[in-house]
Coordinates of C-alpha atoms in Angstrom, one line a residue:
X675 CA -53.0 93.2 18.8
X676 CA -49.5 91.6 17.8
X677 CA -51.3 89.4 15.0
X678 CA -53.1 92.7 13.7
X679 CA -49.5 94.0 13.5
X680 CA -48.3 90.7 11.5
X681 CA -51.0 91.4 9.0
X682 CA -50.4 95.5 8.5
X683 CA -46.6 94.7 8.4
X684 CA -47.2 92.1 6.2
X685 CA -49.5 94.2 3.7
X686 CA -46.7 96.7 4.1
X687 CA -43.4 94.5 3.0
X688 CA -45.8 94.2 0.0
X689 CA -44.8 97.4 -1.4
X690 CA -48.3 97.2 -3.4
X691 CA -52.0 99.1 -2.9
X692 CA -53.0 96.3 -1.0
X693 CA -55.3 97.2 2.1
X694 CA -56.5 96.1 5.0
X695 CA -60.0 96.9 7.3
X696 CA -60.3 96.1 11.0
X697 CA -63.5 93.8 11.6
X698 CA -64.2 93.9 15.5
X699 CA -65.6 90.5 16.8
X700 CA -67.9 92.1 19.5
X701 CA -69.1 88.8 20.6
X702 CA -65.6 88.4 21.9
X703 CA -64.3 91.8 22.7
X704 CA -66.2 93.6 25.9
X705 CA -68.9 96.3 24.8
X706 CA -71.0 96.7 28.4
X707 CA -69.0 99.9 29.5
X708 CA -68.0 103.1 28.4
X709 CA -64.5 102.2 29.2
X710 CA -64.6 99.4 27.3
X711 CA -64.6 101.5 23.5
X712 CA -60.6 102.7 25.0
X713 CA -59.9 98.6 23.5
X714 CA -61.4 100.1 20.1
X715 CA -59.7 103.0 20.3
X716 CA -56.5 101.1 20.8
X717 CA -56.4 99.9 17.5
X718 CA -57.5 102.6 15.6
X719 CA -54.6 104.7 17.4
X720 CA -52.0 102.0 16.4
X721 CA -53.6 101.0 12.7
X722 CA -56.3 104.1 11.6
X723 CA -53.0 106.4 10.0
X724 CA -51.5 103.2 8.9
X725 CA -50.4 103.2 4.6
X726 CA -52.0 100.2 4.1
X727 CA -55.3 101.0 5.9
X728 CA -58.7 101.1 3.5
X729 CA -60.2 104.2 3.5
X730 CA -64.0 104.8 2.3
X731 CA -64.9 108.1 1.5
X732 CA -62.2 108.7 2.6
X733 CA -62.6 107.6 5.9
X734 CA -60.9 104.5 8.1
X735 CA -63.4 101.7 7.2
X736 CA -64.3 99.8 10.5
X737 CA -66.6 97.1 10.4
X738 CA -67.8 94.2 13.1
X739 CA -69.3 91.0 13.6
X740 CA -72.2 91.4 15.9
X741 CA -72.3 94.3 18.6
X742 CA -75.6 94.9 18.5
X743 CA -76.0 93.2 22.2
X744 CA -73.0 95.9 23.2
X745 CA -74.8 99.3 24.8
X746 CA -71.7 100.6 26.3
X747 CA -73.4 101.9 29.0
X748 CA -76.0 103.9 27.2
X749 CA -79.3 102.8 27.1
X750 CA -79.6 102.0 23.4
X751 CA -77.7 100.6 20.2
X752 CA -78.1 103.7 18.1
X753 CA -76.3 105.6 21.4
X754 CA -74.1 103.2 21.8
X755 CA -72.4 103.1 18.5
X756 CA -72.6 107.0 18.3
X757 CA -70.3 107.4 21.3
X758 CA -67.8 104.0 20.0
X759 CA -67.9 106.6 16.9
X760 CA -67.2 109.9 18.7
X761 CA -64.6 108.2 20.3
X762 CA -62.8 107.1 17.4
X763 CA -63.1 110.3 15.4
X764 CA -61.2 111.7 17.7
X765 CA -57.8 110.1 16.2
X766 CA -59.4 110.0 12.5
X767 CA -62.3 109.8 10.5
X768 CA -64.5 106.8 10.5
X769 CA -66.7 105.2 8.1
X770 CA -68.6 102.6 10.4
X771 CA -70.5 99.6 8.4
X772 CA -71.1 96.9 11.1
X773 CA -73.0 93.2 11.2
X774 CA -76.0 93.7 13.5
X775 CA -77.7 91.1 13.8
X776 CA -81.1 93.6 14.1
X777 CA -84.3 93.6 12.1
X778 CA -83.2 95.6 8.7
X779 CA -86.5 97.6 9.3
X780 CA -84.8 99.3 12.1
X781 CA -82.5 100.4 9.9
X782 CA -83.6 103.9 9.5
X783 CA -83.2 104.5 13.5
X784 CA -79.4 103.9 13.4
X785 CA -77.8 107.7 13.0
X786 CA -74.7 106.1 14.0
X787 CA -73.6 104.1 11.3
X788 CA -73.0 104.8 7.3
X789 CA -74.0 101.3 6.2
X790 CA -74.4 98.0 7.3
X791 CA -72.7 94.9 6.3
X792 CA -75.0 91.4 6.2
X793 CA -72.6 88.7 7.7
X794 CA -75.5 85.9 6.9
X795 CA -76.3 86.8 3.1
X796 CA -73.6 84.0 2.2
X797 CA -75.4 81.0 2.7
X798 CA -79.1 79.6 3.0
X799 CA -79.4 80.3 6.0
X800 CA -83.2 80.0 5.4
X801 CA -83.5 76.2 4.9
X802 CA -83.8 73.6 7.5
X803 CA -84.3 69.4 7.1
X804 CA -88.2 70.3 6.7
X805 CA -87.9 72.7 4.3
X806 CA -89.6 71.7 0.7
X807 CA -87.4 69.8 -2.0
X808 CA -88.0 72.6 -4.7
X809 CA -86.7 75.3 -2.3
X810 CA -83.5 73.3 -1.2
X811 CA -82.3 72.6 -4.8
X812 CA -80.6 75.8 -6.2
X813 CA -81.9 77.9 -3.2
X814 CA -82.2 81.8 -3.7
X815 CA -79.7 84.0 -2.5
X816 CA -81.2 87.2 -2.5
X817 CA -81.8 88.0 1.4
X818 CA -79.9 91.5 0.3
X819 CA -82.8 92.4 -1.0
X820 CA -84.9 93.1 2.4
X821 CA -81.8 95.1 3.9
X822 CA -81.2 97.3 0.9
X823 CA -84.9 98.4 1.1
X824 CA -84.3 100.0 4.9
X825 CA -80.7 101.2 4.1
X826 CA -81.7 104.4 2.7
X827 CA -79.0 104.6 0.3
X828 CA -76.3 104.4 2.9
X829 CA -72.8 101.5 2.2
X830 CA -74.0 97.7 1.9
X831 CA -71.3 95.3 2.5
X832 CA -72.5 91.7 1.0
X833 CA -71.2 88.6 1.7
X834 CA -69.9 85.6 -0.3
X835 CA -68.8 82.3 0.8
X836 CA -68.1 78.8 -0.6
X837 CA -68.5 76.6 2.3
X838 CA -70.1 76.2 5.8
X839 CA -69.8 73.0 8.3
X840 CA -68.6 73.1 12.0
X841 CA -68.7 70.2 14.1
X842 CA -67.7 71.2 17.7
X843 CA -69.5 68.8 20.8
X844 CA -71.3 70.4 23.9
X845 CA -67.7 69.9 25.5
X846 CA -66.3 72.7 23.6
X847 CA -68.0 75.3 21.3
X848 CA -70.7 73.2 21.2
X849 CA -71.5 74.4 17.4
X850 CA -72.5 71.7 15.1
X851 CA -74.4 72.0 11.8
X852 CA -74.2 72.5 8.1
X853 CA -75.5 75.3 5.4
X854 CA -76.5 74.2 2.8
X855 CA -73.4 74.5 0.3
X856 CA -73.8 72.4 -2.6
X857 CA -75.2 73.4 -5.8
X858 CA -72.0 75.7 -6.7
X859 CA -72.7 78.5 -3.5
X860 CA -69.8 80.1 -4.1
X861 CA -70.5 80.7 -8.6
X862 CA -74.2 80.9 -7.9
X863 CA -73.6 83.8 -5.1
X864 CA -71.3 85.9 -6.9
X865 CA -73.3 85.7 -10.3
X866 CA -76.2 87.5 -8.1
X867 CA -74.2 90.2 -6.8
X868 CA -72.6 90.9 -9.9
X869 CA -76.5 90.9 -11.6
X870 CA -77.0 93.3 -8.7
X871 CA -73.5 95.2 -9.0
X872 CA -75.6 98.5 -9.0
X873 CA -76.6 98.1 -5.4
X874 CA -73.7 97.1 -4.2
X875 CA -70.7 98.8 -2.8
X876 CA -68.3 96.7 -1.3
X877 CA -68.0 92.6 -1.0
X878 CA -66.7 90.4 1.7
X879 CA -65.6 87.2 1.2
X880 CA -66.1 84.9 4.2
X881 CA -63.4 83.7 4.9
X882 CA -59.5 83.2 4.1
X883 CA -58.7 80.9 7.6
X884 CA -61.7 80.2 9.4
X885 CA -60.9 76.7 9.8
X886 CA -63.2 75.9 12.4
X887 CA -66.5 76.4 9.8
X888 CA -64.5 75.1 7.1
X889 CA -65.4 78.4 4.8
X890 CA -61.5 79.2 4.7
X891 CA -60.1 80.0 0.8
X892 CA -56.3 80.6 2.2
X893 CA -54.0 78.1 3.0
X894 CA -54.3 75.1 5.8
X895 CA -50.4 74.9 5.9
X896 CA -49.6 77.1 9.0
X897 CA -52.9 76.4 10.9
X898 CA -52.6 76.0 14.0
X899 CA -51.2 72.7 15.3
X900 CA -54.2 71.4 17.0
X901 CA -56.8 72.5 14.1
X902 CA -60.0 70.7 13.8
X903 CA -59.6 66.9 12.3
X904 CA -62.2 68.3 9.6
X905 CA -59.6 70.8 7.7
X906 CA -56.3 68.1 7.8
X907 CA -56.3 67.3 4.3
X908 CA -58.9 69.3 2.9
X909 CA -56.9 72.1 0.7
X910 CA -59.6 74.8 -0.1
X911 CA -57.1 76.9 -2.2
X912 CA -58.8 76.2 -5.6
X913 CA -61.8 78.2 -4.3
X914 CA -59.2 81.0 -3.9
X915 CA -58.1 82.0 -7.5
X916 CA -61.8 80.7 -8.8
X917 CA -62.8 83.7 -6.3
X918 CA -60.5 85.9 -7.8
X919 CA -62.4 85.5 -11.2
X920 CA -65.2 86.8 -9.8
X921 CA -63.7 89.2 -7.5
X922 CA -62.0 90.8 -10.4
X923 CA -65.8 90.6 -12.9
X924 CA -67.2 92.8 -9.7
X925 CA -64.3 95.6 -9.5
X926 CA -64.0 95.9 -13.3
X927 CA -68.2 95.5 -13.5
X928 CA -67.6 93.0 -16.7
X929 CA -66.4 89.3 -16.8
X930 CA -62.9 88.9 -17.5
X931 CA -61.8 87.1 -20.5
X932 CA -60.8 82.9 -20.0
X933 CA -57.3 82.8 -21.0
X934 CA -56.5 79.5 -19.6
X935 CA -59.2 76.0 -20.0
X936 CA -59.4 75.5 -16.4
X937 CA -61.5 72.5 -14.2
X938 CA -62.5 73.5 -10.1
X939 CA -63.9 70.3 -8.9
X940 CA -65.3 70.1 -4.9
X941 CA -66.7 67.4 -2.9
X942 CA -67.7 66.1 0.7
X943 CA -65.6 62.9 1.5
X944 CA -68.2 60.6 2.7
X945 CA -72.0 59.3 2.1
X946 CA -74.4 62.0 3.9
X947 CA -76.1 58.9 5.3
X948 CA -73.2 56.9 7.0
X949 CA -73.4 56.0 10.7
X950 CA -69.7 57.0 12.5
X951 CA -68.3 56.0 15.4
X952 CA -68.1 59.7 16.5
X953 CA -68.3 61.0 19.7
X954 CA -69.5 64.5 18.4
X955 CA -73.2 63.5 16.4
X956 CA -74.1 63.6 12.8
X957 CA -74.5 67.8 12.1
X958 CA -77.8 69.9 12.2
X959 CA -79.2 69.8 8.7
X960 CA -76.8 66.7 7.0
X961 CA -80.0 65.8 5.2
X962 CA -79.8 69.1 3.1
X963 CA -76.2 67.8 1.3
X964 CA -76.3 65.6 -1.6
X965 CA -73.8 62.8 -2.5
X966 CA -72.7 64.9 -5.3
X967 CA -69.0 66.6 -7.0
X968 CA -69.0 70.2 -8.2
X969 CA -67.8 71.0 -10.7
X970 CA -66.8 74.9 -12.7
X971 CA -65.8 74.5 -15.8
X972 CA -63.7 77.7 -17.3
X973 CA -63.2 77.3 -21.1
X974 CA -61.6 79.2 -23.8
X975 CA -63.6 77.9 -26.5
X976 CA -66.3 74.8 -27.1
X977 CA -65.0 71.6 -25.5
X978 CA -66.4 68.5 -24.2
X979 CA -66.5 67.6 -20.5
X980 CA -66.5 64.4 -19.0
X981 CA -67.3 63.5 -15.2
X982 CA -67.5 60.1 -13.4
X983 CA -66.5 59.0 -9.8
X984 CA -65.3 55.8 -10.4
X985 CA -63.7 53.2 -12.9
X986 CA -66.3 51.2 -14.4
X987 CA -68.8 53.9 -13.6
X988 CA -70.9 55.5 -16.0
X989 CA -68.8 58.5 -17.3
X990 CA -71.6 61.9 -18.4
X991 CA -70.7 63.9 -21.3
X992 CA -71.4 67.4 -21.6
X993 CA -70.5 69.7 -24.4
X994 CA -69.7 73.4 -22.8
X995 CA -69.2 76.6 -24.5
X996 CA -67.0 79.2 -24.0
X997 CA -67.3 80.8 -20.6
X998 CA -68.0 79.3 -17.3
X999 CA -70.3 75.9 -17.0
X1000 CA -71.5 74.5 -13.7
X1001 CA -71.6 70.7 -13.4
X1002 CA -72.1 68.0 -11.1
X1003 CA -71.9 64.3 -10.9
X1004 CA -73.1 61.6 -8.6
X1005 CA -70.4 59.9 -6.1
X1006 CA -69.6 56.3 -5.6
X1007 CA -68.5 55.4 -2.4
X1008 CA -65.0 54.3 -2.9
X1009 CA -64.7 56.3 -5.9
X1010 CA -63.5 60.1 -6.6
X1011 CA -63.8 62.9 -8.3
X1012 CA -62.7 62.8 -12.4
X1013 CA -62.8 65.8 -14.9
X1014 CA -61.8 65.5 -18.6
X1015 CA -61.9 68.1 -20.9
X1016 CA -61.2 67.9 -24.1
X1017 CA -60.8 69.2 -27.7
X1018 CA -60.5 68.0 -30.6
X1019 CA -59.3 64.4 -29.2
X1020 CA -57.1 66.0 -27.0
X1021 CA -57.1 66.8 -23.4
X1022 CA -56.6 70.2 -22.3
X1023 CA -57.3 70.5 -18.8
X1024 CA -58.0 67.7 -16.0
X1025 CA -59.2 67.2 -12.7
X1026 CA -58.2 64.0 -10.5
X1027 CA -56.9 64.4 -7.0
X1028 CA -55.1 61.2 -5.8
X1029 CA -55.7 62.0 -2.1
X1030 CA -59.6 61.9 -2.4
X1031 CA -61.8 58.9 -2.2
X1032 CA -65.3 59.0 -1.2
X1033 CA -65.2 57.1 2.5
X1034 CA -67.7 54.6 2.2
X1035 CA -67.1 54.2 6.3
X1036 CA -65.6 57.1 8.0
X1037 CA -64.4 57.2 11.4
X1038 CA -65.6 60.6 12.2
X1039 CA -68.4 62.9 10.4
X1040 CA -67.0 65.5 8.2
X1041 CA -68.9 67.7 6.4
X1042 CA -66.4 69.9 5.1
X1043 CA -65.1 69.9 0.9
X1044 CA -62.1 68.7 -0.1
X1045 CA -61.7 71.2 -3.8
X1046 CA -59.4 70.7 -6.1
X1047 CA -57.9 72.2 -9.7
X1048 CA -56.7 71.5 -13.0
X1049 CA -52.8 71.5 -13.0

């Protein structure tokens, strides 16, 4: 409760329009008994009337993550959520768009919600080390489709995310794979729901500090002292304002004109291959990465680009035209990531962080990107 207050204080000193949603983590918070929606109700009491609070229809927008296994004491999900909902209309109005983990075709059965939110549409999910080459390389990211077709018109909530890699041992969480996040996830997903703008009501980025699946877009300074050896040194802040680009294209329903030549570039920091001496295995799925750098290429007019990874390496040459390009360029172990753009003979935006270098043999597996930006 006391860090929800940080965050609605926090919006608050703002002195802007900015707003905040609450998000309840039923896989954590107890949903067995009817006594246990008075914990809902708590913060919809404290935060519902709040200034900064989002409103939908206006309505207090409450959403979850997972709470379909939660009956409350009822004998189904759809009475479940109706009396959680009954309960909080009580102290104000509620728009309810939560992520069930359910079949979308039992969609239509749910009276008790206005929409649904699909926590997994932000990655892959789909692919696995036996899935075929063609359907690894630029996967589809369209799994919205099958839930809009059972939501009957009501609120979708999509997901976008950059990043996903959590590598916890059976003495802890015991969570320990990859999705598949090369190939530009976080461009490629936001140029579908922008192609599908029409169907789509709100967006939620996953996540700003999730450090522990290394999807996180807000700052690692200020984690939390013993945060996961995979986020030390990985800054994912570049994903930030290349998200706002986009974030801004979907509210305004047109992309926004390039004022600055800009360079995102993103990497893993070792081979996929490499043996380490790490007491926690290689992830689920490692084989679907690929020894590459990403690179987004904003540009105010034609330039070219040039990538390599290391001196002495072959440098590739691309000429880009105004708008955004997508790149990529092999990695050399021992080598990092290098962007050059330039016009006219002169270089107007580059991209080559010091603190990188491909490990060639890394102590511990790490799966997660370091990104960097054009200063």
């Amino acid at each position: 409760m006391e860090r929800v207050a940080d965050c609605y204080g926090a919006a608050a000193r703002l002195q802007t329009d900015f707003k905040l949603f609450l998000s309840f983590d039923m896989t954590s918070i107890p949903g067995e008994t009817a006594e246990d929606i008075e914990l809902l109700c708590s913060y919809i009491k404290q935060f519902g009337r709040h200034r900064n609070q989002l409103l939908y229809d206006g309505k207090v927008l409450v959403s979850t993550f997972a709470g379909n296994q939660c009956k409350f004491g009822t004998s189904s999900l759809n009475k479940a959520w109706a009396a959680v909902k009954a309960q909080l209309q009580r102290i104000v109005p509620i728009h309810l768009v939560p992520a069930f983990f359910i079949d979308p075709t039992s969609y239509p059965s749910l009276s008790s919600v206005e929409g649904i939110f699909h926590w997994n549409g932000g990655w892959p999910i789909h692919l696995t080390a036996e899935s075929p080459r063609e359907d690894i390389h630029l996967p589809k990211l369209d799994t919205d489709k099958h839930h809009l077709r059972h939501l009957q018109g009501r609120t979708y909530m999509a997901a976008v995310s950059p990043w996903f890699f959590t590598h916890y041992g059976p003495d802890s969480w015991n969570k320990n794979w990859v999705y598949r996040g090369d190939d530009w996830l976080l461009v490629r997903r936001w140029e579908y729901l922008l192609a599908n703008r029409k169907d789509i009501d709100i967006v939620q980025v996953i996540s700003w500090n999730d450090y522990g699946e290394s999807h996180y877009i807000g700052p690692i300074k200020g984690a939390q002292p013993n945060s996961q050896a995979w986020v030390d040194g990985f800054p994912h802040e570049a994903w930030l304002r290349l998200n706002a680009y986009y974030a801004r294209a979907f509210k305004e329903g047109r992309y926004p004109a390039i004022e600055n030549d800009t360079v995102f570039a993103w990497a893993r920091p070792h081979p996929k291959g490499v043996h380490a001496p790490d007491s926690v295995p290689k992830p689920r799925d490692w084989e679907l990465t690929e020894d590459v750098f990403w690179v987004v290429v904003l540009a105010t007019a034609p330039a070219d680009v040039w990538l390599w990874s290391a001196d002495g390496a072959r440098r590739h040459r691309y000429d880009v035209r105004p708008g955004v390009t997508k790149l990529g360029c092999p990695l050399i172990p021992g080598g990092g990531m290098h962007v050059d753009m330039v016009r006219e003979g002169v270089v107007v935006a580059s991209c080559h962080p010091e603190s990188f270098r491909f490990e060639e043999t890394p102590k511990v597996y790490n799966f997660n990107a370091f990104v960097a930006e054009s200063q």
